[in-house]
Amino acid sequence: MTFVDSLAARLLSATLMFDRASLLALEALAADSDRRVLRRGEILVREGDASDRFFIVLSGRFTVHTGGSTGAVAEIAQGELVGEVGFFAGLPRTATVLAARDSIVLEISHDHFEKAAETLPSLRAAVTTFLARRFATLPSSLPIKKPARIRTLAVIAAGGSRISPLFIRRLQQAFDLTARARFVSRLDIHARFAGLPFDDQAILNWLNELEAEAEFIIYVADEDPSEWTRVCIRQADSVLLLADASCSPRPNPSEELAVSVHPPSAGRLVLIHEHRTAAVSGTSAWLDERPYVGHHHHVALDDGSDFQRLVRFVSGKARGFVAAGGGALGSAHLGVYKAFVEAGARFEYLGGTSSGAAMMAGFAKGLDAEQIDRGTHNIFIKSRAFRRLTLPHFALLDHKAFDRALREEYGEVLIEDLWLPFFALSTNLSCREPHIHRRGKLWHAVRASGSIPGVLPPFFTADGDMLVDGAIMNNLPLEQMRELKTGPNVIANLRASAPQKYDIDYDRIPGASELAIGLLNPLRRARMPQVPSMLQVIAASMLVHRPHDIAIGEEDVVVCPQLSSTIGFMDWSRHSELFSDSYHGTARWIEERLRQNDPRLRAVLDAGRA
């Protein structure tokens, strides 16, 4: 029996269909079946065709497409079955399945299965049991399938850069800390298979064995678009575009080849720096040349934490911190974040809305909680940015004072130049949709995300979009965080502890003239109904989201710090009190959850110690 037959039998036994069949029966089935090699883009099955065979993926990756879908509706990875239900139920293909990269499948026809089942009846019994279990538990609507995990990476040079051997060594060290990874270069192929072409069956078999043994395969390409570089790109689920930040950013032929093969979401730009510095510059030039790149990372060769962060992104384990909006209450995020970091958590992506975005922007800039708290004091207390009224034509407050204070605290740094990935959410009234800030001046993103309607004028982009506070559309941008990365999140939500009722007779709310007289007469003012002010109504609107309104993931940790009911939405004078109270409260909350052995919390903290 060959290695491939043994691998196929092990993969079959791990599926729900054949988990009760004997390994001997599955080895016989694999030995009698055919292997099929598909190049990227080839069709494995076509929607509507007869289901005359089914498949087990030995290596590679496939995407599933239906007639009514604009893109892939699901992905299929190593060890998964394709077309098994239609085959045994006698139904036509319900979808088209394409090879997302070079792949190998075991093809099992009706004759193959019948031949194996004649000598080993346990196969037929296993299928009968599977179909009964499958249809007995079939939900009324099929769940959305998660994307298949990335298994293979291609590392190619970007712009005028060369592939740094030191980067490869440091990346390999970072993978070795958490996963079984194999790095494969042209030299490795030549050492084992001297003289053979890269598409020789012996090489394909060896790569197939590697994928079965390791969690990740990293293909290190040549520095030119050679045949080996083409193999690396075809074999990869994702591409790392490796760039020396000091080189020319103009795309090279290898990059153009990768773009022609992979969708935009499959590429990551990695900008390499010799040393970690306080500030990075020039990132926009690289991104402007590559509008198709969905993600970029800054990596210092002398900082192992940057390599570990990159590995967590690639492996789908990147941890995020999502901060809700809440006006002055946003200072509570400082305490929550500090308590988690001191408990061992490390975060790869920071994001938030309104004041939550402002606090996360400080952390992404490299500040600690105390520095951000002092910055909050400078903006709202020292400069009195939220106490400078203006003629109420555009808004209640003079935005010029607020803008000056923001620029003073955040400087002219660009989001794309931050070492730690960050986003802010605002509401785009021009397009009536969320606006995600991932590029541009950091203080612009903070200003737009916190543009409370009526209190501050909207923020206008160079493209003519009118942006207001992100809380109008989504006060807790967990959905946006999930679109940017895969992995657990700490979600800091700010809300009142209980619903608030108002004992107010609507008909007694005064009109304009009655209100003017009442405000001038202290006796009449005392008898006026205690209707919430305009700012209080805005505050209630911003804090309307509650945890049960949010689709919390299986790995996510939700924190709702206890907030004093006496601190108002615009009461920035007590920012340090909020910071201190939320820090001590969250630290106690973490200790209590750890005593209860909370698996989600332990996963976040343990990952930070890895």
mmCIF file of C-alpha atoms in Angstrom, residues 279-281 365 403-404 406-418 440-444:
data_model
loop_
_atom_site.group_PDB
_atom_site.id
_atom_site.type_symbol
_atom_site.label_atom_id
_atom_site.label_comp_id
_atom_site.label_asym_id
_atom_site.label_seq_id
_atom_site.Cartn_x
_atom_site.Cartn_y
_atom_site.Cartn_z
ATOM 1 C CA ALA A 279 7.767 56.388 13.409
ATOM 2 C CA VAL A 280 7.366 54.740 10.002
ATOM 3 C CA SER A 281 6.924 56.605 6.740
ATOM 4 C CA LYS A 365 0.190 54.890 18.111
ATOM 5 C CA ASP A 403 -9.485 69.887 15.652
ATOM 6 C CA ARG A 404 -6.455 71.765 16.997
ATOM 7 C CA LEU A 406 -6.739 66.400 18.211
ATOM 8 C CA ARG A 407 -3.913 67.388 15.890
ATOM 9 C CA GLU A 408 -1.764 68.301 18.880
ATOM 10 C CA GLU A 409 -2.267 64.896 20.550
ATOM 11 C CA TYR A 410 -2.182 62.568 17.531
ATOM 12 C CA GLY A 411 0.178 64.532 15.288
ATOM 13 C CA GLU A 412 0.257 64.020 11.538
ATOM 14 C CA VAL A 413 0.863 60.254 11.688
ATOM 15 C CA LEU A 414 -0.893 58.128 9.054
ATOM 16 C CA ILE A 415 -2.896 55.031 9.962
ATOM 17 C CA GLU A 416 -1.018 52.949 7.390
ATOM 18 C CA ASP A 417 2.289 53.870 9.093
ATOM 19 C CA LEU A 418 1.250 52.451 12.491
ATOM 20 C CA GLY A 440 -5.065 58.621 6.061
ATOM 21 C CA LYS A 441 -4.288 60.863 9.006
ATOM 22 C CA LEU A 442 -5.017 59.269 12.356
ATOM 23 C CA TRP A 443 -6.567 62.397 13.821
ATOM 24 C CA HIS A 444 -8.888 62.677 10.797
#
